CSV table of N, CA and C in Angstrom, one decimal:
chain,number,residue,atom,x,y,z
A,1,MET,N,-24.1,-15.4,-162.1
A,1,MET,CA,-23.9,-14.7,-160.8
A,1,MET,C,-25.3,-14.7,-160.1
A,2,ASP,N,-25.4,-15.3,-158.9
A,2,ASP,CA,-26.6,-15.5,-158.2
A,2,ASP,C,-27.2,-14.2,-157.7
A,3,ILE,N,-26.5,-13.1,-157.6
A,3,ILE,CA,-27.0,-11.9,-157.0
A,3,ILE,C,-27.8,-11.1,-158.0
A,4,LYS,N,-27.6,-11.3,-159.3
A,4,LYS,CA,-28.4,-10.6,-160.3
A,4,LYS,C,-29.9,-10.7,-160.2
A,5,PRO,N,-30.5,-11.8,-159.9
A,5,PRO,CA,-31.9,-11.8,-159.8
A,5,PRO,C,-32.4,-11.0,-158.6
A,6,ALA,N,-31.7,-10.9,-157.5
A,6,ALA,CA,-32.1,-10.1,-156.4
A,6,ALA,C,-32.0,-8.6,-156.7
A,7,VAL,N,-31.0,-8.2,-157.5
A,7,VAL,CA,-30.9,-6.8,-157.9
A,7,VAL,C,-32.0,-6.5,-158.8
A,8,LEU,N,-32.3,-7.4,-159.8
A,8,LEU,CA,-33.4,-7.1,-160.7
A,8,LEU,C,-34.7,-7.0,-160.0
A,9,GLN,N,-34.9,-7.8,-159.0
A,9,GLN,CA,-36.2,-7.8,-158.2
A,9,GLN,C,-36.3,-6.4,-157.5
A,10,ILE,N,-35.2,-5.9,-157.0
A,10,ILE,CA,-35.2,-4.6,-156.4
A,10,ILE,C,-35.6,-3.6,-157.4
A,11,PHE,N,-34.9,-3.6,-158.5
A,11,PHE,CA,-35.2,-2.6,-159.6
A,11,PHE,C,-36.7,-2.7,-160.0
A,12,ASP,N,-37.2,-3.9,-160.1
A,12,ASP,CA,-38.6,-4.0,-160.5
A,12,ASP,C,-39.5,-3.4,-159.4
A,13,GLN,N,-39.2,-3.7,-158.1
A,13,GLN,CA,-40.1,-3.2,-157.1
A,13,GLN,C,-40.0,-1.6,-157.0
A,14,LEU,N,-38.8,-1.1,-157.2
A,14,LEU,CA,-38.6,0.4,-157.2
A,14,LEU,C,-39.4,1.0,-158.3
A,15,THR,N,-39.3,0.3,-159.5
A,15,THR,CA,-40.1,0.8,-160.6
A,15,THR,C,-41.6,0.8,-160.4
A,16,LEU,N,-42.0,-0.2,-159.7
A,16,LEU,CA,-43.5,-0.3,-159.3
A,16,LEU,C,-43.9,0.9,-158.5
A,17,VAL,N,-43.1,1.3,-157.6
A,17,VAL,CA,-43.3,2.5,-156.7
A,17,VAL,C,-43.4,3.7,-157.6
A,18,LEU,N,-42.4,3.9,-158.5
A,18,LEU,CA,-42.3,5.1,-159.3
A,18,LEU,C,-43.5,5.2,-160.3
A,19,GLU,N,-43.9,4.1,-160.8
A,19,GLU,CA,-45.0,4.1,-161.7
A,19,GLU,C,-46.4,4.4,-161.0
A,20,ASN,N,-46.4,4.4,-159.7
A,20,ASN,CA,-47.6,4.7,-159.0
A,20,ASN,C,-47.6,6.0,-158.2
A,21,LEU,N,-46.6,6.8,-158.4
A,21,LEU,CA,-46.5,8.1,-157.8
A,21,LEU,C,-46.4,9.2,-158.8
A,22,SER,N,-47.1,10.3,-158.4
A,22,SER,CA,-46.9,11.6,-159.2
A,22,SER,C,-45.6,12.2,-158.8
A,23,ASN,N,-45.1,13.1,-159.5
A,23,ASN,CA,-43.8,13.8,-159.1
A,23,ASN,C,-44.0,14.6,-157.8
A,24,ASP,N,-45.2,15.1,-157.6
A,24,ASP,CA,-45.5,15.8,-156.3
A,24,ASP,C,-45.4,14.8,-155.1
A,25,GLU,N,-46.0,13.6,-155.3
A,25,GLU,CA,-46.0,12.6,-154.2
A,25,GLU,C,-44.6,12.2,-154.0
A,26,TYR,N,-43.9,11.9,-155.1
A,26,TYR,CA,-42.5,11.4,-155.0
A,26,TYR,C,-41.5,12.4,-154.3
A,27,SER,N,-41.8,13.7,-154.5
A,27,SER,CA,-40.8,14.7,-154.0
A,27,SER,C,-41.3,15.4,-152.7
A,28,LYS,N,-42.5,14.9,-152.2
A,28,LYS,CA,-43.1,15.5,-151.0
A,28,LYS,C,-42.3,15.1,-149.8
A,29,ALA,N,-42.0,16.1,-148.9
A,29,ALA,CA,-41.3,15.9,-147.7
A,29,ALA,C,-42.3,15.1,-146.8
A,30,SER,N,-41.8,14.0,-146.2
A,30,SER,CA,-42.5,13.2,-145.3
A,30,SER,C,-42.1,13.4,-143.8
A,31,GLU,N,-43.1,13.7,-143.0
A,31,GLU,CA,-42.8,13.9,-141.6
A,31,GLU,C,-42.2,12.7,-140.9
A,32,VAL,N,-42.7,11.5,-141.3
A,32,VAL,CA,-42.2,10.3,-140.7
A,32,VAL,C,-40.7,9.9,-141.2
A,33,LEU,N,-40.4,10.6,-142.3
A,33,LEU,CA,-39.0,10.4,-142.8
A,33,LEU,C,-38.1,11.6,-142.5
A,34,HIS,N,-38.5,12.3,-141.4
A,34,HIS,CA,-37.8,13.5,-140.9
A,34,HIS,C,-37.6,14.5,-142.0
A,35,ASP,N,-38.7,14.8,-142.7
A,35,ASP,CA,-38.8,15.8,-143.8
A,35,ASP,C,-38.0,15.4,-145.1
A,36,ASN,N,-37.6,14.1,-145.2
A,36,ASN,CA,-37.0,13.7,-146.4
A,36,ASN,C,-38.2,13.1,-147.3
A,37,SER,N,-37.9,12.9,-148.6
A,37,SER,CA,-38.9,12.5,-149.5
A,37,SER,C,-38.7,11.0,-149.9
A,38,ILE,N,-39.7,10.4,-150.5
A,38,ILE,CA,-39.5,9.1,-151.2
A,38,ILE,C,-38.4,9.3,-152.2
A,39,GLY,N,-38.4,10.4,-153.0
A,39,GLY,CA,-37.5,10.6,-154.0
A,39,GLY,C,-36.0,10.7,-153.5
A,40,GLN,N,-35.8,11.3,-152.4
A,40,GLN,CA,-34.5,11.4,-151.8
A,40,GLN,C,-34.0,10.0,-151.5
A,41,HIS,N,-34.8,9.1,-150.9
A,41,HIS,CA,-34.4,7.8,-150.6
A,41,HIS,C,-34.1,7.0,-151.9
A,42,MET,N,-35.0,7.2,-152.9
A,42,MET,CA,-34.8,6.5,-154.2
A,42,MET,C,-33.5,6.9,-154.8
A,43,ARG,N,-33.3,8.3,-154.9
A,43,ARG,CA,-32.0,8.8,-155.5
A,43,ARG,C,-30.8,8.2,-154.8
A,44,HIS,N,-30.8,8.2,-153.5
A,44,HIS,CA,-29.7,7.7,-152.7
A,44,HIS,C,-29.4,6.3,-153.0
A,45,THR,N,-30.5,5.5,-153.1
A,45,THR,CA,-30.3,4.0,-153.4
A,45,THR,C,-29.8,3.8,-154.8
A,46,LEU,N,-30.3,4.5,-155.8
A,46,LEU,CA,-29.9,4.4,-157.2
A,46,LEU,C,-28.4,4.9,-157.4
A,47,GLU,N,-28.1,5.9,-156.7
A,47,GLU,CA,-26.7,6.5,-156.8
A,47,GLU,C,-25.7,5.5,-156.3
A,48,PHE,N,-26.0,4.7,-155.3
A,48,PHE,CA,-25.0,3.7,-154.8
A,48,PHE,C,-24.7,2.7,-155.9
A,49,PHE,N,-25.8,2.2,-156.6
A,49,PHE,CA,-25.6,1.3,-157.7
A,49,PHE,C,-24.8,2.0,-158.8
A,50,THR,N,-25.1,3.3,-159.1
A,50,THR,CA,-24.4,4.0,-160.1
A,50,THR,C,-22.9,4.1,-159.8
A,51,CYS,N,-22.6,4.5,-158.5
A,51,CYS,CA,-21.2,4.6,-158.1
A,51,CYS,C,-20.4,3.2,-158.3
A,52,LEU,N,-21.1,2.2,-158.0
A,52,LEU,CA,-20.5,0.8,-158.1
A,52,LEU,C,-20.2,0.6,-159.6
A,53,PHE,N,-21.2,0.8,-160.5
A,53,PHE,CA,-21.0,0.5,-161.9
A,53,PHE,C,-19.9,1.4,-162.5
A,54,LYS,N,-19.9,2.7,-162.1
A,54,LYS,CA,-18.9,3.6,-162.6
A,54,LYS,C,-17.5,3.2,-162.2
A,55,GLY,N,-17.4,2.7,-161.0
A,55,GLY,CA,-16.1,2.3,-160.4
A,55,GLY,C,-15.5,1.1,-161.1
A,56,LEU,N,-16.3,0.3,-161.9
A,56,LEU,CA,-15.8,-0.9,-162.5
A,56,LEU,C,-14.7,-0.6,-163.5
A,57,SER,N,-14.8,0.6,-164.2
A,57,SER,CA,-13.7,0.9,-165.2
A,57,SER,C,-12.4,1.3,-164.6
A,58,THR,N,-12.4,1.8,-163.4
A,58,THR,CA,-11.2,2.2,-162.7
A,58,THR,C,-10.7,1.2,-161.6
A,59,GLY,N,-11.7,0.4,-161.2
A,59,GLY,CA,-11.4,-0.5,-160.1
A,59,GLY,C,-11.5,0.1,-158.7
A,60,VAL,N,-12.0,1.3,-158.7
A,60,VAL,CA,-12.2,2.0,-157.4
A,60,VAL,C,-13.6,2.5,-157.3
A,61,VAL,N,-14.2,2.2,-156.1
A,61,VAL,CA,-15.6,2.6,-155.8
A,61,VAL,C,-15.6,3.5,-154.6
A,62,ASN,N,-16.3,4.7,-154.8
A,62,ASN,CA,-16.3,5.6,-153.7
A,62,ASN,C,-17.8,6.1,-153.6
A,63,TYR,N,-18.5,5.6,-152.7
A,63,TYR,CA,-19.9,5.9,-152.5
A,63,TYR,C,-20.1,7.4,-152.0
A,64,ASP,N,-19.1,7.9,-151.3
A,64,ASP,CA,-19.1,9.2,-150.8
A,64,ASP,C,-19.2,10.3,-151.9
A,65,ARG,N,-18.7,9.9,-153.1
A,65,ARG,CA,-18.7,10.9,-154.2
A,65,ARG,C,-19.8,10.8,-155.1
A,66,ARG,N,-21.0,10.5,-154.6
A,66,ARG,CA,-22.2,10.4,-155.5
A,66,ARG,C,-22.6,11.8,-156.0
A,67,GLU,N,-23.3,11.8,-157.0
A,67,GLU,CA,-23.7,13.1,-157.6
A,67,GLU,C,-24.8,13.9,-156.8
A,68,ARG,N,-25.6,13.1,-156.1
A,68,ARG,CA,-26.8,13.7,-155.4
A,68,ARG,C,-27.6,14.6,-156.4
A,69,ASP,N,-28.1,14.0,-157.4
A,69,ASP,CA,-28.8,14.6,-158.5
A,69,ASP,C,-30.2,14.9,-158.1
A,70,VAL,N,-30.5,16.2,-157.9
A,70,VAL,CA,-31.8,16.7,-157.4
A,70,VAL,C,-32.9,16.3,-158.4
A,71,PHE,N,-32.6,16.4,-159.7
A,71,PHE,CA,-33.6,16.0,-160.7
A,71,PHE,C,-34.0,14.6,-160.6
A,72,LEU,N,-33.1,13.7,-160.2
A,72,LEU,CA,-33.5,12.3,-160.0
A,72,LEU,C,-34.4,12.1,-158.8
A,73,GLU,N,-34.3,12.9,-157.8
A,73,GLU,CA,-35.1,12.8,-156.6
A,73,GLU,C,-36.5,13.5,-156.8
A,74,ASN,N,-36.7,14.2,-157.9
A,74,ASN,CA,-37.9,15.0,-158.1
A,74,ASN,C,-38.7,14.5,-159.3
A,75,ASN,N,-38.2,13.6,-160.1
A,75,ASN,CA,-38.8,13.3,-161.3
A,75,ASN,C,-38.9,11.7,-161.5
A,76,THR,N,-40.1,11.2,-161.4
A,76,THR,CA,-40.2,9.7,-161.4
A,76,THR,C,-39.8,9.1,-162.8
A,77,LEU,N,-40.0,9.8,-163.9
A,77,LEU,CA,-39.6,9.3,-165.2
A,77,LEU,C,-38.1,9.2,-165.3
A,78,GLU,N,-37.4,10.2,-164.7
A,78,GLU,CA,-35.9,10.2,-164.7
A,78,GLU,C,-35.4,9.0,-163.8
A,79,ALA,N,-36.1,8.7,-162.7
A,79,ALA,CA,-35.7,7.6,-161.9
A,79,ALA,C,-35.9,6.3,-162.6
A,80,VAL,N,-37.0,6.2,-163.3
A,80,VAL,CA,-37.3,4.9,-164.1
A,80,VAL,C,-36.2,4.8,-165.1
A,81,ARG,N,-35.9,5.8,-165.8
A,81,ARG,CA,-34.8,5.8,-166.8
A,81,ARG,C,-33.5,5.3,-166.2
A,82,ALA,N,-33.2,5.8,-165.0
A,82,ALA,CA,-32.0,5.4,-164.3
A,82,ALA,C,-32.0,3.9,-164.0
A,83,ILE,N,-33.1,3.5,-163.5
A,83,ILE,CA,-33.2,2.0,-163.2
A,83,ILE,C,-33.0,1.2,-164.4
A,84,LYS,N,-33.6,1.6,-165.5
A,84,LYS,CA,-33.5,0.8,-166.8
A,84,LYS,C,-32.0,0.8,-167.2
A,85,SER,N,-31.4,1.9,-167.1
A,85,SER,CA,-29.9,2.0,-167.4
A,85,SER,C,-29.1,1.1,-166.5
A,86,LEU,N,-29.4,1.1,-165.2
A,86,LEU,CA,-28.6,0.3,-164.3
A,86,LEU,C,-28.9,-1.2,-164.6
A,87,GLY,N,-30.1,-1.5,-164.9
A,87,GLY,CA,-30.5,-2.9,-165.3
A,87,GLY,C,-29.7,-3.4,-166.5
A,88,GLU,N,-29.6,-2.5,-167.5
A,88,GLU,CA,-28.8,-2.9,-168.7
A,88,GLU,C,-27.3,-3.1,-168.3
A,89,LEU,N,-26.8,-2.3,-167.5
A,89,LEU,CA,-25.4,-2.4,-167.1
A,89,LEU,C,-25.2,-3.8,-166.3
A,90,LEU,N,-26.2,-4.1,-165.4
A,90,LEU,CA,-26.1,-5.3,-164.7
A,90,LEU,C,-26.1,-6.5,-165.6
A,91,GLU,N,-26.9,-6.5,-166.6
A,91,GLU,CA,-27.0,-7.6,-167.5
A,91,GLU,C,-25.7,-8.0,-168.2
A,92,HIS,N,-24.8,-7.0,-168.4
A,92,HIS,CA,-23.5,-7.2,-169.0
A,92,HIS,C,-22.4,-7.6,-168.1
A,93,LEU,N,-22.7,-7.7,-166.8
A,93,LEU,CA,-21.8,-8.2,-165.8
A,93,LEU,C,-21.8,-9.7,-165.8
A,94,ASN,N,-20.6,-10.3,-166.0
A,94,ASN,CA,-20.6,-11.7,-166.1
A,94,ASN,C,-19.5,-12.3,-165.2
A,95,GLU,N,-18.6,-11.6,-164.7
A,95,GLU,CA,-17.6,-12.1,-163.8
A,95,GLU,C,-17.2,-11.2,-162.7
A,96,ASN,N,-16.8,-11.7,-161.7
A,96,ASN,CA,-16.3,-11.0,-160.5
A,96,ASN,C,-15.0,-10.2,-160.8
A,97,GLN,N,-14.8,-9.1,-160.2
A,97,GLN,CA,-13.5,-8.5,-160.4
A,97,GLN,C,-13.1,-7.8,-159.1
A,98,PRO,N,-11.8,-7.7,-158.8
A,98,PRO,CA,-11.4,-7.0,-157.6
A,98,PRO,C,-11.6,-5.5,-157.7
A,99,LEU,N,-11.9,-4.9,-156.6
A,99,LEU,CA,-12.1,-3.5,-156.5
A,99,LEU,C,-11.5,-3.0,-155.2
A,100,LYS,N,-11.3,-1.7,-155.2
A,100,LYS,CA,-10.9,-1.0,-154.0
A,100,LYS,C,-12.1,-0.1,-153.6
A,101,LEU,N,-12.5,-0.2,-152.3
A,101,LEU,CA,-13.5,0.7,-151.8
A,101,LEU,C,-12.9,1.8,-151.1
A,102,VAL,N,-13.1,3.0,-151.5
A,102,VAL,CA,-12.6,4.2,-150.8
A,102,VAL,C,-13.7,4.9,-150.1
A,103,ARG,N,-13.5,5.2,-148.8
A,103,ARG,CA,-14.5,5.8,-148.0
A,103,ARG,C,-13.9,6.9,-147.2
A,104,ASN,N,-14.6,8.0,-147.0
A,104,ASN,CA,-14.2,9.0,-146.1
A,104,ASN,C,-14.2,8.4,-144.7
A,105,ALA,N,-13.3,8.9,-143.8
A,105,ALA,CA,-13.3,8.5,-142.5
A,105,ALA,C,-14.6,8.7,-141.8
A,106,TYR,N,-15.0,7.8,-141.0
A,106,TYR,CA,-16.3,7.9,-140.3
A,106,TYR,C,-16.4,9.0,-139.2
A,107,ASP,N,-15.2,9.5,-138.9
A,107,ASP,CA,-15.1,10.6,-137.9
A,107,ASP,C,-15.3,11.9,-138.7
A,108,GLN,N,-16.4,12.7,-138.4
A,108,GLN,CA,-16.7,13.9,-139.1
A,108,GLN,C,-15.6,14.9,-139.0
A,109,SER,N,-14.8,14.9,-138.0
A,109,SER,CA,-13.7,15.9,-137.9
A,109,SER,C,-12.4,15.5,-138.6
A,110,SER,N,-12.5,14.4,-139.3
A,110,SER,CA,-11.3,13.9,-140.0
A,110,SER,C,-11.5,14.0,-141.5
A,111,ASP,N,-10.4,14.4,-142.2
A,111,ASP,CA,-10.4,14.4,-143.7
A,111,ASP,C,-9.8,13.2,-144.3
A,112,LEU,N,-9.4,12.2,-143.5
A,112,LEU,CA,-8.7,11.0,-143.9
A,112,LEU,C,-9.7,10.1,-144.7
A,113,THR,N,-9.1,9.3,-145.6
A,113,THR,CA,-9.9,8.3,-146.3
A,113,THR,C,-9.4,7.0,-146.0
A,114,MET,N,-10.2,6.0,-146.1
A,114,MET,CA,-9.9,4.6,-145.9
A,114,MET,C,-10.0,3.9,-147.2
A,115,GLU,N,-9.1,2.9,-147.5
A,115,GLU,CA,-9.2,2.1,-148.7
A,115,GLU,C,-9.2,0.6,-148.3
A,116,VAL,N,-10.2,-0.1,-148.8
A,116,VAL,CA,-10.4,-1.5,-148.4
A,116,VAL,C,-10.5,-2.3,-149.7
A,117,SER,N,-9.9,-3.5,-149.7
A,117,SER,CA,-10.0,-4.4,-150.8
A,117,SER,C,-11.4,-5.0,-150.8
A,118,THR,N,-12.1,-5.1,-151.9
A,118,THR,CA,-13.4,-5.7,-152.0
A,118,THR,C,-13.5,-6.3,-153.4
A,119,ASN,N,-14.7,-6.7,-153.8
A,119,ASN,CA,-14.9,-7.1,-155.2
A,119,ASN,C,-16.3,-6.8,-155.7
A,120,LEU,N,-16.6,-7.0,-156.9
A,120,LEU,CA,-17.9,-6.7,-157.5
A,120,LEU,C,-19.0,-7.4,-156.8
A,121,TYR,N,-18.9,-8.7,-156.6
A,121,TYR,CA,-20.0,-9.5,-156.0
A,121,TYR,C,-20.3,-9.0,-154.6
A,122,ARG,N,-19.2,-8.7,-153.8
A,122,ARG,CA,-19.4,-8.3,-152.5
A,122,ARG,C,-20.1,-6.9,-152.5
A,123,GLU,N,-19.8,-6.0,-153.4
A,123,GLU,CA,-20.4,-4.7,-153.4
A,123,GLU,C,-21.8,-4.8,-153.9
A,124,LEU,N,-22.1,-5.7,-154.8
A,124,LEU,CA,-23.5,-5.9,-155.3
A,124,LEU,C,-24.3,-6.4,-154.1
A,125,ILE,N,-23.8,-7.3,-153.3
A,125,ILE,CA,-24.5,-7.8,-152.1
A,125,ILE,C,-24.8,-6.6,-151.1
A,126,TYR,N,-23.7,-5.8,-150.9
A,126,TYR,CA,-23.9,-4.6,-150.1
A,126,TYR,C,-25.0,-3.7,-150.6
A,127,ASN,N,-25.0,-3.5,-151.9
A,127,ASN,CA,-26.0,-2.6,-152.5
A,127,ASN,C,-27.4,-3.2,-152.4
A,128,VAL,N,-27.5,-4.5,-152.5
A,128,VAL,CA,-28.9,-5.1,-152.3
A,128,VAL,C,-29.3,-4.8,-150.8
A,129,GLU,N,-28.4,-5.1,-149.9
A,129,GLU,CA,-28.8,-4.9,-148.5
A,129,GLU,C,-29.1,-3.4,-148.2
A,130,HIS,N,-28.3,-2.5,-148.8
A,130,HIS,CA,-28.5,-1.1,-148.6
A,130,HIS,C,-29.9,-0.7,-149.2
A,131,ALA,N,-30.2,-1.2,-150.4
A,131,ALA,CA,-31.4,-0.9,-151.1
A,131,ALA,C,-32.6,-1.4,-150.3
A,132,VAL,N,-32.5,-2.6,-149.7
A,132,VAL,CA,-33.6,-3.1,-148.9
A,132,VAL,C,-33.9,-2.2,-147.7
A,133,HIS,N,-32.8,-1.7,-147.1
A,133,HIS,CA,-33.0,-0.8,-145.9
A,133,HIS,C,-33.7,0.5,-146.4
A,134,HIS,N,-33.3,1.0,-147.5
A,134,HIS,CA,-34.0,2.3,-147.9
A,134,HIS,C,-35.4,2.0,-148.4
A,135,MET,N,-35.6,0.8,-149.0
A,135,MET,CA,-37.0,0.4,-149.4
A,135,MET,C,-37.9,0.3,-148.1
A,136,ALA,N,-37.4,-0.2,-147.0
A,136,ALA,CA,-38.2,-0.2,-145.8
A,136,ALA,C,-38.6,1.2,-145.4
A,137,LEU,N,-37.7,2.1,-145.5
A,137,LEU,CA,-38.0,3.5,-145.2
A,137,LEU,C,-39.0,4.1,-146.2
A,138,ILE,N,-38.8,3.8,-147.5
A,138,ILE,CA,-39.7,4.2,-148.5
A,138,ILE,C,-41.1,3.7,-148.2
A,139,LYS,N,-41.2,2.4,-147.8
A,139,LYS,CA,-42.5,1.8,-147.4
A,139,LYS,C,-43.2,2.6,-146.3
A,140,ILE,N,-42.4,3.0,-145.3
A,140,ILE,CA,-42.9,3.8,-144.2
A,140,ILE,C,-43.4,5.2,-144.7
A,141,GLY,N,-42.6,5.8,-145.5
A,141,GLY,CA,-43.0,7.1,-146.1
A,141,GLY,C,-44.3,7.0,-146.9
A,142,LEU,N,-44.4,5.9,-147.7
A,142,LEU,CA,-45.6,5.7,-148.5
A,142,LEU,C,-46.9,5.6,-147.7
A,143,LYS,N,-46.8,5.1,-146.5
A,143,LYS,CA,-48.0,5.0,-145.6
A,143,LYS,C,-48.5,6.4,-145.3
A,144,GLU,N,-47.7,7.3,-145.3
A,144,GLU,CA,-48.1,8.7,-145.1
A,144,GLU,C,-48.5,9.4,-146.4
A,145,ILE,N,-47.6,9.2,-147.4
A,145,ILE,CA,-47.8,9.9,-148.7
A,145,ILE,C,-48.9,9.3,-149.6
A,146,LYS,N,-48.9,8.0,-149.6
A,146,LYS,CA,-49.9,7.3,-150.5
A,146,LYS,C,-50.3,6.0,-149.9
A,147,PRO,N,-51.1,6.1,-148.8
A,147,PRO,CA,-51.5,4.9,-148.0
A,147,PRO,C,-52.2,3.8,-148.8
A,148,GLU,N,-52.9,4.2,-149.9
A,148,GLU,CA,-53.7,3.2,-150.7
A,148,GLU,C,-52.8,2.3,-151.6
A,149,LEU,N,-51.5,2.7,-151.7
A,149,LEU,CA,-50.6,1.9,-152.6
A,149,LEU,C,-50.3,0.6,-151.9
A,150,VAL,N,-50.6,-0.5,-152.6
A,150,VAL,CA,-50.3,-1.8,-152.1
A,150,VAL,C,-49.0,-2.3,-152.7
A,151,LEU,N,-48.0,-2.6,-151.8
A,151,LEU,CA,-46.7,-3.1,-152.2
A,151,LEU,C,-46.6,-4.6,-152.0
A,152,PRO,N,-45.7,-5.2,-152.8
A,152,PRO,CA,-45.4,-6.7,-152.5
A,152,PRO,C,-45.1,-6.9,-151.1
A,153,VAL,N,-45.4,-8.1,-150.6
A,153,VAL,CA,-45.2,-8.4,-149.1
A,153,VAL,C,-43.7,-8.3,-148.8
A,154,ASP,N,-42.8,-8.6,-149.8
A,154,ASP,CA,-41.4,-8.6,-149.5
A,154,ASP,C,-40.7,-7.3,-149.8
A,155,PHE,N,-41.5,-6.2,-150.1
A,155,PHE,CA,-40.9,-4.9,-150.4
A,155,PHE,C,-40.2,-4.4,-149.1
A,156,GLY,N,-38.9,-4.2,-149.2
A,156,GLY,CA,-38.2,-3.6,-148.0
A,156,GLY,C,-38.0,-4.6,-146.9
A,157,VAL,N,-38.0,-5.9,-147.2
A,157,VAL,CA,-37.7,-6.9,-146.3
A,157,VAL,C,-36.6,-7.8,-146.8
A,158,ALA,N,-35.6,-8.0,-146.0
A,158,ALA,CA,-34.5,-8.9,-146.4
A,158,ALA,C,-34.9,-10.3,-146.7
A,159,SER,N,-34.2,-10.9,-147.7
A,159,SER,CA,-34.6,-12.2,-148.1
A,159,SER,C,-34.5,-13.2,-146.9
A,160,SER,N,-33.5,-13.0,-146.0
A,160,SER,CA,-33.3,-13.9,-144.9
A,160,SER,C,-34.5,-13.8,-143.9
A,161,THR,N,-35.0,-12.6,-143.8
A,161,THR,CA,-36.2,-12.4,-143.0
A,161,THR,C,-37.4,-13.1,-143.6
A,162,MET,N,-37.6,-13.0,-144.9
A,162,MET,CA,-38.7,-13.7,-145.6
A,162,MET,C,-38.6,-15.2,-145.4
A,163,LYS,N,-37.4,-15.7,-145.6
A,163,LYS,CA,-37.2,-17.2,-145.4
A,163,LYS,C,-37.5,-17.6,-144.0
A,164,HIS,N,-37.1,-16.8,-143.0
A,164,HIS,CA,-37.3,-17.1,-141.6
A,164,HIS,C,-38.9,-17.1,-141.3
A,165,ARG,N,-39.6,-16.1,-141.9
A,165,ARG,CA,-41.0,-16.0,-141.7
A,165,ARG,C,-41.7,-17.3,-142.3
A,166,GLN,N,-41.2,-17.7,-143.5
A,166,GLN,CA,-41.8,-18.8,-144.2
A,166,GLN,C,-41.6,-20.1,-143.3
A,167,ALA,N,-40.4,-20.2,-142.8
A,167,ALA,CA,-40.0,-21.4,-141.9
A,167,ALA,C,-40.9,-21.4,-140.7
A,168,GLN,N,-41.1,-20.2,-140.1
A,168,GLN,CA,-42.0,-20.1,-138.9
A,168,GLN,C,-43.4,-20.6,-139.2
A,169,GLN,N,-43.9,-20.1,-140.4
A,169,GLN,CA,-45.3,-20.5,-140.8
A,169,GLN,C,-45.4,-22.0,-141.1
A,170,ALA,N,-44.3,-22.5,-141.7
A,170,ALA,CA,-44.3,-24.0,-142.0
A,170,ALA,C,-44.3,-24.8,-140.7
A,171,ASN,N,-43.7,-24.3,-139.7
A,171,ASN,CA,-43.5,-25.0,-138.4
A,171,ASN,C,-44.7,-24.8,-137.5
A,172,ALA,N,-45.6,-23.8,-137.8
A,172,ALA,CA,-46.7,-23.5,-137.0
A,172,ALA,C,-47.9,-24.5,-137.1
């Protein structure tokens, strides 16, 4: 499965952040993140992967029903443990499987749910893109919380953007 290396790279980059933050830095509200913390973005990202992996046993994935574990968003060691666990689950995935994605209606006044056919590979791709988006926000928050932390150049940048930049440099 070609998406595994991308997921593992994200897990490695998230772990790098966690290993360089104290719990206070990790859980500190950031003004540029509208008073959210690095930990809240990290938890949110990891819980999407968790929802996907939990859904494999039933064939149903519902990202709206995440746990929203406050301990995970306040404790760097717990987040590192979660990443390691997710990485182990990822390593055991060898084949695609059909899934149903269940989402609450996007209209806040509606209690209806939507069900869409999908599959494991498609949802892993979605989770990678979702993670990159939140990593970009984490990067912005880190400039306020811990500006001296140097991140990889591709942290929070889509692979297509990195390839485009490389092509631009090669053509310059």
